[in-house]
Amino acid sequence: MSRKKLLAANWKMYKTPQQAEAFVGGFLPLVHGHTRDEIVICPPYVSIPALTELLCDTNVGLGGQNMYWEKEGAYTGEVSAAMLLSVGCTHVILGHSERRQYFGETDETVNRRLQAALAAGLTSIVCIGEVLEEREAGITNDVLRRQCENALRGISGEHVAKFTIAYEPVWAIGTGKTATPEIAVDAHRVIRKQAAVALGDDAAQKLRILYGGSIKPENAKALMSQEEIDGGLVGGASLDPKSFAAIVKW
Ligand code: 13P
């Protein structure tokens, strides 16, 4: 089963609209004609419109870093799926560990967001992953199974092309401590097995599972050449055009 890999940049709270434009000006020529992998950039909300036109009809997609599940209403600070679509987004990151850690996101709210994103037609990147204490306590697989089961509750396998799961071990995010390919592959197998319970075997084989956590140009090839790793969600190293292009071209 060959699954096209997805390399997504999560810019987190970095880059103004001007800085986002400058990035794209440098980045597009570096990945021109690259079709082996899918490429997506997820800027902060305010910088998305600056890239709508620049990325239109290119090989680079645009995504949000979060969204709320309601269509509209009195929800200060939130944006809806339709709003992301209206500025050219095709993708959205959901349940990032920083959302879970600092902003009260739970397995249940991630599931609600995924349902709404699917209904609206956005492709979701659903993040799961254990914290260091959980890995050290030997409960990583239990945590991944629980997060995966809850994220996919009520989701049908027929939608599998419209979402991916990103395995992001929290101890590897922004720390420079990348999971070894073996650690990532083991985790992906656990996730795929759990996904099969919710989605069925066929759909689980089609499900793309990304790895995220201190991906750099130097380690991208070792990770991305694993059949079980269907792409990457890149934070820090996606902020520089040359470095993200090198990762995309692993
Ligand atoms: P880093 O690549 O900076 O470790 O961040 C990973 C991440 O959180 C991507 O969503």
PDB file of C-alpha atoms and ligand atoms in Angstrom:
ATOM      1  CA  MET A   1       0.000   0.000   0.000  1.00  0.00           C
ATOM      2  CA  SER A   2       1.635   3.212  -1.067  1.00  0.00           C
ATOM      3  CA  ARG A   3       0.460   6.375   0.643  1.00  0.00           C
ATOM      4  CA  LYS A   4       1.536   9.786  -0.619  1.00  0.00           C
ATOM      5  CA  LYS A   5       3.467  11.523   2.124  1.00  0.00           C
ATOM      6  CA  LEU A   6       2.370  14.849   3.568  1.00  0.00           C
ATOM      7  CA  LEU A   7       4.909  17.367   4.838  1.00  0.00           C
ATOM      8  CA  ALA A   8       3.171  20.079   6.837  1.00  0.00           C
ATOM      9  CA  ALA A   9       4.675  23.201   8.401  1.00  0.00           C
ATOM     10  CA  ASN A  10       3.223  24.213  11.745  1.00  0.00           C
ATOM     11  CA  TRP A  11       4.418  27.765  12.251  1.00  0.00           C
ATOM     12  CA  LYS A  12       2.797  28.005  15.687  1.00  0.00           C
ATOM     13  CA  MET A  13       2.863  31.657  16.938  1.00  0.00           C
ATOM     14  CA  TYR A  14       5.551  32.803  14.516  1.00  0.00           C
ATOM     15  CA  LYS A  15       5.523  35.099  11.479  1.00  0.00           C
ATOM     16  CA  THR A  16       3.565  38.252  10.680  1.00  0.00           C
ATOM     17  CA  PRO A  17       1.852  38.489   7.260  1.00  0.00           C
ATOM     18  CA  GLN A  18       4.937  40.255   5.873  1.00  0.00           C
ATOM     19  CA  GLN A  19       7.247  37.551   7.186  1.00  0.00           C
ATOM     20  CA  ALA A  20       4.942  34.857   5.819  1.00  0.00           C
ATOM     21  CA  GLU A  21       5.066  36.452   2.352  1.00  0.00           C
ATOM     22  CA  ALA A  22       8.848  36.657   2.481  1.00  0.00           C
ATOM     23  CA  PHE A  23       9.020  32.975   3.424  1.00  0.00           C
ATOM     24  CA  VAL A  24       6.843  31.926   0.497  1.00  0.00           C
ATOM     25  CA  GLY A  25       8.856  34.072  -1.895  1.00  0.00           C
ATOM     26  CA  GLY A  26      11.940  32.098  -0.939  1.00  0.00           C
ATOM     27  CA  PHE A  27      10.274  28.711  -0.536  1.00  0.00           C
ATOM     28  CA  LEU A  28       8.233  28.262  -3.730  1.00  0.00           C
ATOM     29  CA  PRO A  29      11.219  28.259  -6.122  1.00  0.00           C
ATOM     30  CA  LEU A  30      12.950  25.663  -3.924  1.00  0.00           C
ATOM     31  CA  VAL A  31      10.064  23.181  -4.179  1.00  0.00           C
ATOM     32  CA  HIS A  32       8.941  24.056  -7.697  1.00  0.00           C
ATOM     33  CA  GLY A  33       7.759  20.928  -9.517  1.00  0.00           C
ATOM     34  CA  HIS A  34       7.942  18.757  -6.384  1.00  0.00           C
ATOM     35  CA  THR A  35       4.976  16.407  -6.591  1.00  0.00           C
ATOM     36  CA  ARG A  36       6.294  13.290  -4.828  1.00  0.00           C
ATOM     37  CA  ASP A  37       4.961  14.598  -1.512  1.00  0.00           C
ATOM     38  CA  GLU A  38       2.080  16.840  -0.554  1.00  0.00           C
ATOM     39  CA  ILE A  39       3.179  20.138   1.032  1.00  0.00           C
ATOM     40  CA  VAL A  40       1.095  22.319   3.366  1.00  0.00           C
ATOM     41  CA  ILE A  41       1.893  25.455   5.357  1.00  0.00           C
ATOM     42  CA  CYS A  42      -0.106  26.318   8.486  1.00  0.00           C
ATOM     43  CA  PRO A  43       0.533  29.952   9.516  1.00  0.00           C
ATOM     44  CA  PRO A  44      -1.115  31.887  12.356  1.00  0.00           C
ATOM     45  CA  TYR A  45      -4.653  32.958  11.372  1.00  0.00           C
ATOM     46  CA  VAL A  46      -3.761  36.582  10.600  1.00  0.00           C
ATOM     47  CA  SER A  47      -1.057  35.529   8.167  1.00  0.00           C
ATOM     48  CA  ILE A  48      -3.251  33.138   6.177  1.00  0.00           C
ATOM     49  CA  PRO A  49      -4.857  35.763   3.860  1.00  0.00           C
ATOM     50  CA  ALA A  50      -1.400  37.063   2.903  1.00  0.00           C
ATOM     51  CA  LEU A  51      -0.684  33.635   1.392  1.00  0.00           C
ATOM     52  CA  THR A  52      -4.055  32.858  -0.220  1.00  0.00           C
ATOM     53  CA  GLU A  53      -3.160  34.286  -3.624  1.00  0.00           C
ATOM     54  CA  LEU A  54       0.522  33.424  -3.450  1.00  0.00           C
ATOM     55  CA  LEU A  55      -0.161  29.709  -2.923  1.00  0.00           C
ATOM     56  CA  CYS A  56      -3.217  29.454  -5.186  1.00  0.00           C
ATOM     57  CA  ASP A  57      -2.449  27.080  -8.107  1.00  0.00           C
ATOM     58  CA  THR A  58       0.886  26.025  -6.617  1.00  0.00           C
ATOM     59  CA  ASN A  59       2.009  22.675  -5.216  1.00  0.00           C
ATOM     60  CA  VAL A  60       1.803  24.096  -1.677  1.00  0.00           C
ATOM     61  CA  GLY A  61      -1.446  23.999   0.301  1.00  0.00           C
ATOM     62  CA  LEU A  62      -2.602  26.213   3.131  1.00  0.00           C
ATOM     63  CA  GLY A  63      -3.939  25.193   6.535  1.00  0.00           C
ATOM     64  CA  GLY A  64      -5.146  26.554   9.865  1.00  0.00           C
ATOM     65  CA  GLN A  65      -3.648  25.561  13.207  1.00  0.00           C
ATOM     66  CA  ASN A  66      -7.015  25.041  14.889  1.00  0.00           C
ATOM     67  CA  MET A  67     -10.738  25.733  14.416  1.00  0.00           C
ATOM     68  CA  TYR A  68     -13.934  25.664  16.446  1.00  0.00           C
ATOM     69  CA  TRP A  69     -16.737  23.214  15.666  1.00  0.00           C
ATOM     70  CA  GLU A  70     -19.658  25.642  15.574  1.00  0.00           C
ATOM     71  CA  LYS A  71     -20.505  27.339  12.276  1.00  0.00           C
ATOM     72  CA  GLU A  72     -20.665  30.846  13.776  1.00  0.00           C
ATOM     73  CA  GLY A  73     -21.763  32.567  16.950  1.00  0.00           C
ATOM     74  CA  ALA A  74     -20.658  34.326  20.108  1.00  0.00           C
ATOM     75  CA  TYR A  75     -17.348  32.488  20.535  1.00  0.00           C
ATOM     76  CA  THR A  76     -14.755  35.201  21.069  1.00  0.00           C
ATOM     77  CA  GLY A  77     -11.362  34.345  19.661  1.00  0.00           C
ATOM     78  CA  GLU A  78     -12.476  31.364  17.604  1.00  0.00           C
ATOM     79  CA  VAL A  79     -12.656  30.718  13.845  1.00  0.00           C
ATOM     80  CA  SER A  80     -14.866  28.260  11.984  1.00  0.00           C
ATOM     81  CA  ALA A  81     -14.126  25.742   9.257  1.00  0.00           C
ATOM     82  CA  ALA A  82     -16.012  27.898   6.734  1.00  0.00           C
ATOM     83  CA  MET A  83     -13.820  30.867   7.626  1.00  0.00           C
ATOM     84  CA  LEU A  84     -10.661  28.837   6.979  1.00  0.00           C
ATOM     85  CA  LEU A  85     -12.089  27.618   3.676  1.00  0.00           C
ATOM     86  CA  SER A  86     -12.981  31.190   2.686  1.00  0.00           C
ATOM     87  CA  VAL A  87      -9.310  32.224   2.780  1.00  0.00           C
ATOM     88  CA  GLY A  88      -8.125  29.237   0.779  1.00  0.00           C
ATOM     89  CA  CYS A  89      -7.316  26.703   3.479  1.00  0.00           C
ATOM     90  CA  THR A  90      -7.561  23.052   2.558  1.00  0.00           C
ATOM     91  CA  HIS A  91      -6.152  21.684   5.821  1.00  0.00           C
ATOM     92  CA  VAL A  92      -6.403  22.212   9.557  1.00  0.00           C
ATOM     93  CA  ILE A  93      -4.325  20.976  12.500  1.00  0.00           C
ATOM     94  CA  LEU A  94      -6.447  19.686  15.392  1.00  0.00           C
ATOM     95  CA  GLY A  95      -5.603  18.771  18.975  1.00  0.00           C
ATOM     96  CA  HIS A  96      -1.963  19.807  18.923  1.00  0.00           C
ATOM     97  CA  SER A  97      -0.315  18.998  22.249  1.00  0.00           C
ATOM     98  CA  GLU A  98       0.210  22.721  22.870  1.00  0.00           C
ATOM     99  CA  ARG A  99      -3.571  23.198  22.539  1.00  0.00           C
ATOM    100  CA  ARG A 100      -4.097  20.311  24.952  1.00  0.00           C
ATOM    101  CA  GLN A 101      -1.431  21.512  27.392  1.00  0.00           C
ATOM    102  CA  TYR A 102      -2.117  25.269  27.500  1.00  0.00           C
ATOM    103  CA  PHE A 103      -5.661  25.745  26.192  1.00  0.00           C
ATOM    104  CA  GLY A 104      -7.697  22.938  27.706  1.00  0.00           C
ATOM    105  CA  GLU A 105      -8.173  20.845  24.576  1.00  0.00           C
ATOM    106  CA  THR A 106      -9.354  17.304  25.380  1.00  0.00           C
ATOM    107  CA  ASP A 107      -9.863  14.076  23.425  1.00  0.00           C
ATOM    108  CA  GLU A 108     -13.561  14.927  23.308  1.00  0.00           C
ATOM    109  CA  THR A 109     -13.143  18.452  21.923  1.00  0.00           C
ATOM    110  CA  VAL A 110     -10.658  17.148  19.348  1.00  0.00           C
ATOM    111  CA  ASN A 111     -13.303  14.690  18.174  1.00  0.00           C
ATOM    112  CA  ARG A 112     -15.904  17.448  17.884  1.00  0.00           C
ATOM    113  CA  ARG A 113     -13.491  19.523  15.820  1.00  0.00           C
ATOM    114  CA  LEU A 114     -12.694  16.579  13.560  1.00  0.00           C
ATOM    115  CA  GLN A 115     -16.396  15.918  12.939  1.00  0.00           C
ATOM    116  CA  ALA A 116     -16.951  19.575  12.017  1.00  0.00           C
ATOM    117  CA  ALA A 117     -13.860  19.749   9.782  1.00  0.00           C
ATOM    118  CA  LEU A 118     -14.958  16.625   7.903  1.00  0.00           C
ATOM    119  CA  ALA A 119     -18.480  17.980   7.456  1.00  0.00           C
ATOM    120  CA  ALA A 120     -17.019  21.205   6.031  1.00  0.00           C
ATOM    121  CA  GLY A 121     -14.561  19.466   3.708  1.00  0.00           C
ATOM    122  CA  LEU A 122     -11.276  20.437   5.356  1.00  0.00           C
ATOM    123  CA  THR A 123      -8.523  17.847   5.610  1.00  0.00           C
ATOM    124  CA  SER A 124      -7.553  17.416   9.265  1.00  0.00           C
ATOM    125  CA  ILE A 125      -4.199  16.670  10.836  1.00  0.00           C
ATOM    126  CA  VAL A 126      -5.166  15.217  14.208  1.00  0.00           C
ATOM    127  CA  CYS A 127      -2.330  15.269  16.734  1.00  0.00           C
ATOM    128  CA  ILE A 128      -1.789  12.681  19.442  1.00  0.00           C
ATOM    129  CA  GLY A 129       1.230  11.696  21.503  1.00  0.00           C
ATOM    130  CA  GLU A 130       2.466  10.775  24.951  1.00  0.00           C
ATOM    131  CA  VAL A 131       4.287  13.021  27.433  1.00  0.00           C
ATOM    132  CA  LEU A 132       7.650  11.996  28.882  1.00  0.00           C
ATOM    133  CA  GLU A 133       6.187  10.725  32.174  1.00  0.00           C
ATOM    134  CA  GLU A 134       3.848   8.428  30.254  1.00  0.00           C
ATOM    135  CA  ARG A 135       6.704   7.020  28.166  1.00  0.00           C
ATOM    136  CA  GLU A 136       8.818   6.498  31.273  1.00  0.00           C
ATOM    137  CA  ALA A 137       5.911   4.814  33.033  1.00  0.00           C
ATOM    138  CA  GLY A 138       5.604   2.381  30.120  1.00  0.00           C
ATOM    139  CA  ILE A 139       2.056   3.449  29.220  1.00  0.00           C
ATOM    140  CA  THR A 140       2.759   5.044  25.813  1.00  0.00           C
ATOM    141  CA  ASN A 141       0.731   2.499  23.863  1.00  0.00           C
ATOM    142  CA  ASP A 142      -2.258   2.829  26.212  1.00  0.00           C
ATOM    143  CA  VAL A 143      -2.167   6.612  25.822  1.00  0.00           C
ATOM    144  CA  LEU A 144      -1.972   6.405  22.024  1.00  0.00           C
ATOM    145  CA  ARG A 145      -4.815   3.881  21.862  1.00  0.00           C
ATOM    146  CA  ARG A 146      -6.997   6.051  24.082  1.00  0.00           C
ATOM    147  CA  GLN A 147      -6.292   9.265  22.173  1.00  0.00           C
ATOM    148  CA  CYS A 148      -6.812   7.541  18.839  1.00  0.00           C
ATOM    149  CA  GLU A 149     -10.023   5.800  19.901  1.00  0.00           C
ATOM    150  CA  ASN A 150     -11.500   9.032  21.249  1.00  0.00           C
ATOM    151  CA  ALA A 151     -10.401  11.182  18.316  1.00  0.00           C
ATOM    152  CA  LEU A 152     -11.996   8.772  15.832  1.00  0.00           C
ATOM    153  CA  ARG A 153     -15.229   8.146  17.740  1.00  0.00           C
ATOM    154  CA  GLY A 154     -18.130   8.202  15.277  1.00  0.00           C
ATOM    155  CA  ILE A 155     -15.841   8.754  12.260  1.00  0.00           C
ATOM    156  CA  SER A 156     -16.435   6.500   9.275  1.00  0.00           C
ATOM    157  CA  GLY A 157     -13.666   4.819   7.287  1.00  0.00           C
ATOM    158  CA  GLU A 158     -15.065   6.280   4.075  1.00  0.00           C
ATOM    159  CA  HIS A 159     -13.609   9.646   5.113  1.00  0.00           C
ATOM    160  CA  VAL A 160     -10.082   8.351   5.596  1.00  0.00           C
ATOM    161  CA  ALA A 161      -8.642  10.418   2.735  1.00  0.00           C
ATOM    162  CA  LYS A 162      -9.772  13.579   4.538  1.00  0.00           C
ATOM    163  CA  PHE A 163      -7.786  13.226   7.731  1.00  0.00           C
ATOM    164  CA  THR A 164      -4.384  12.145   8.955  1.00  0.00           C
ATOM    165  CA  ILE A 165      -3.108  11.390  12.427  1.00  0.00           C
ATOM    166  CA  ALA A 166       0.127  13.036  13.516  1.00  0.00           C
ATOM    167  CA  TYR A 167       2.080  11.127  16.137  1.00  0.00           C
ATOM    168  CA  GLU A 168       3.885  13.833  18.080  1.00  0.00           C
ATOM    169  CA  PRO A 169       5.576  12.548  21.230  1.00  0.00           C
ATOM    170  CA  VAL A 170       5.450  15.599  23.478  1.00  0.00           C
ATOM    171  CA  TRP A 171       9.003  14.994  24.765  1.00  0.00           C
ATOM    172  CA  ALA A 172      10.274  15.403  21.175  1.00  0.00           C
ATOM    173  CA  ILE A 173       8.518  18.703  20.415  1.00  0.00           C
ATOM    174  CA  GLY A 174      10.893  21.658  20.321  1.00  0.00           C
ATOM    175  CA  THR A 175      13.463  19.774  22.387  1.00  0.00           C
ATOM    176  CA  GLY A 176      15.865  18.606  19.686  1.00  0.00           C
ATOM    177  CA  LYS A 177      15.210  15.044  20.915  1.00  0.00           C
ATOM    178  CA  THR A 178      13.790  13.346  17.833  1.00  0.00           C
ATOM    179  CA  ALA A 179      12.159   9.963  18.213  1.00  0.00           C
ATOM    180  CA  THR A 180      14.273   7.323  16.509  1.00  0.00           C
ATOM    181  CA  PRO A 181      12.688   5.855  13.379  1.00  0.00           C
ATOM    182  CA  GLU A 182      12.145   2.653  15.391  1.00  0.00           C
ATOM    183  CA  ILE A 183      10.248   4.461  18.163  1.00  0.00           C
ATOM    184  CA  ALA A 184       8.108   6.302  15.614  1.00  0.00           C
ATOM    185  CA  VAL A 185       7.385   3.171  13.569  1.00  0.00           C
ATOM    186  CA  ASP A 186       6.375   1.211  16.685  1.00  0.00           C
ATOM    187  CA  ALA A 187       3.998   3.997  17.717  1.00  0.00           C
ATOM    188  CA  HIS A 188       2.544   4.268  14.214  1.00  0.00           C
ATOM    189  CA  ARG A 189       1.802   0.528  14.204  1.00  0.00           C
ATOM    190  CA  VAL A 190      -0.075   0.845  17.497  1.00  0.00           C
ATOM    191  CA  ILE A 191      -2.043   3.788  16.094  1.00  0.00           C
ATOM    192  CA  ARG A 192      -2.863   2.006  12.832  1.00  0.00           C
ATOM    193  CA  LYS A 193      -4.088  -1.049  14.710  1.00  0.00           C
ATOM    194  CA  GLN A 194      -6.329   1.094  16.893  1.00  0.00           C
ATOM    195  CA  ALA A 195      -7.549   3.043  13.864  1.00  0.00           C
ATOM    196  CA  ALA A 196      -8.607  -0.247  12.267  1.00  0.00           C
ATOM    197  CA  VAL A 197     -11.032  -0.802  15.147  1.00  0.00           C
ATOM    198  CA  ALA A 198     -12.777   2.487  14.370  1.00  0.00           C
ATOM    199  CA  LEU A 199     -12.383   2.662  10.597  1.00  0.00           C
ATOM    200  CA  GLY A 200     -12.041  -0.951   9.425  1.00  0.00           C
ATOM    201  CA  ASP A 201      -8.916  -2.670   8.098  1.00  0.00           C
ATOM    202  CA  ASP A 202      -9.032  -1.277   4.557  1.00  0.00           C
ATOM    203  CA  ALA A 203      -9.420   2.325   5.649  1.00  0.00           C
ATOM    204  CA  ALA A 204      -6.739   1.904   8.328  1.00  0.00           C
ATOM    205  CA  GLN A 205      -4.313   0.786   5.615  1.00  0.00           C
ATOM    206  CA  LYS A 206      -5.087   3.978   3.720  1.00  0.00           C
ATOM    207  CA  LEU A 207      -4.788   6.230   6.778  1.00  0.00           C
ATOM    208  CA  ARG A 208      -1.766   8.508   6.675  1.00  0.00           C
ATOM    209  CA  ILE A 209       0.106   8.711   9.969  1.00  0.00           C
ATOM    210  CA  LEU A 210       2.616  11.559  10.225  1.00  0.00           C
ATOM    211  CA  TYR A 211       5.461  11.929  12.669  1.00  0.00           C
ATOM    212  CA  GLY A 212       6.232  15.237  14.394  1.00  0.00           C
ATOM    213  CA  GLY A 213       8.871  16.303  16.901  1.00  0.00           C
ATOM    214  CA  SER A 214      12.244  17.926  16.158  1.00  0.00           C
ATOM    215  CA  ILE A 215      12.285  16.958  12.472  1.00  0.00           C
ATOM    216  CA  LYS A 216      15.318  18.594  10.869  1.00  0.00           C
ATOM    217  CA  PRO A 217      16.941  18.368   7.430  1.00  0.00           C
ATOM    218  CA  GLU A 218      19.540  16.056   9.020  1.00  0.00           C
ATOM    219  CA  ASN A 219      17.070  13.468  10.298  1.00  0.00           C
ATOM    220  CA  ALA A 220      14.255  13.788   7.738  1.00  0.00           C
ATOM    221  CA  LYS A 221      15.484  11.042   5.435  1.00  0.00           C
ATOM    222  CA  ALA A 222      15.881   8.435   8.168  1.00  0.00           C
ATOM    223  CA  LEU A 223      12.314   9.098   9.309  1.00  0.00           C
ATOM    224  CA  MET A 224      10.575   9.675   5.973  1.00  0.00           C
ATOM    225  CA  SER A 225      12.073   6.661   4.244  1.00  0.00           C
ATOM    226  CA  GLN A 226      10.147   4.399   6.646  1.00  0.00           C
ATOM    227  CA  GLU A 227       7.142   2.891   4.918  1.00  0.00           C
ATOM    228  CA  GLU A 228       5.103   3.269   8.104  1.00  0.00           C
ATOM    229  CA  ILE A 229       5.796   7.027   8.353  1.00  0.00           C
ATOM    230  CA  ASP A 230       3.499   8.864   5.950  1.00  0.00           C
ATOM    231  CA  GLY A 231       4.924  12.327   6.352  1.00  0.00           C
ATOM    232  CA  GLY A 232       5.876  14.897   8.934  1.00  0.00           C
ATOM    233  CA  LEU A 233       4.501  17.805  10.918  1.00  0.00           C
ATOM    234  CA  VAL A 234       7.363  20.245  11.294  1.00  0.00           C
ATOM    235  CA  GLY A 235       7.616  23.089  13.789  1.00  0.00           C
ATOM    236  CA  GLY A 236      10.868  25.009  14.284  1.00  0.00           C
ATOM    237  CA  ALA A 237      12.627  23.746  11.165  1.00  0.00           C
ATOM    238  CA  SER A 238       9.700  24.843   8.970  1.00  0.00           C
ATOM    239  CA  LEU A 239      10.281  28.531   9.740  1.00  0.00           C
ATOM    240  CA  ASP A 240      13.198  28.828   7.338  1.00  0.00           C
ATOM    241  CA  PRO A 241      12.538  28.280   3.597  1.00  0.00           C
ATOM    242  CA  LYS A 242      15.775  26.382   2.940  1.00  0.00           C
ATOM    243  CA  SER A 243      15.397  24.134   5.923  1.00  0.00           C
ATOM    244  CA  PHE A 244      11.740  23.258   5.228  1.00  0.00           C
ATOM    245  CA  ALA A 245      12.506  22.711   1.527  1.00  0.00           C
ATOM    246  CA  ALA A 246      15.336  20.350   2.478  1.00  0.00           C
ATOM    247  CA  ILE A 247      12.916  18.391   4.691  1.00  0.00           C
ATOM    248  CA  VAL A 248      10.284  18.263   1.932  1.00  0.00           C
ATOM    249  CA  LYS A 249      12.895  16.901  -0.445  1.00  0.00           C
ATOM    250  CA  TRP A 250      14.255  14.428   2.140  1.00  0.00           C
TER     251      TRP A 250
HETATM  252  P1  13P B   1       9.251  20.993  16.416  1.00  0.00           P
HETATM  253  O1  13P B   1       9.503  20.525  14.998  1.00  0.00           O
HETATM  254  O2  13P B   1       9.671  22.414  16.647  1.00  0.00           O
HETATM  255  O3  13P B   1       9.777  20.023  17.430  1.00  0.00           O
HETATM  256  O4  13P B   1       7.660  21.016  16.606  1.00  0.00           O
HETATM  257  C1  13P B   1       6.936  19.896  16.269  1.00  0.00           C
HETATM  258  C2  13P B   1       5.495  20.242  16.297  1.00  0.00           C
HETATM  259  O5  13P B   1       4.939  20.501  17.342  1.00  0.00           O
HETATM  260  C3  13P B   1       4.787  20.309  15.026  1.00  0.00           C
HETATM  261  O6  13P B   1       3.426  20.427  15.232  1.00  0.00           O
END
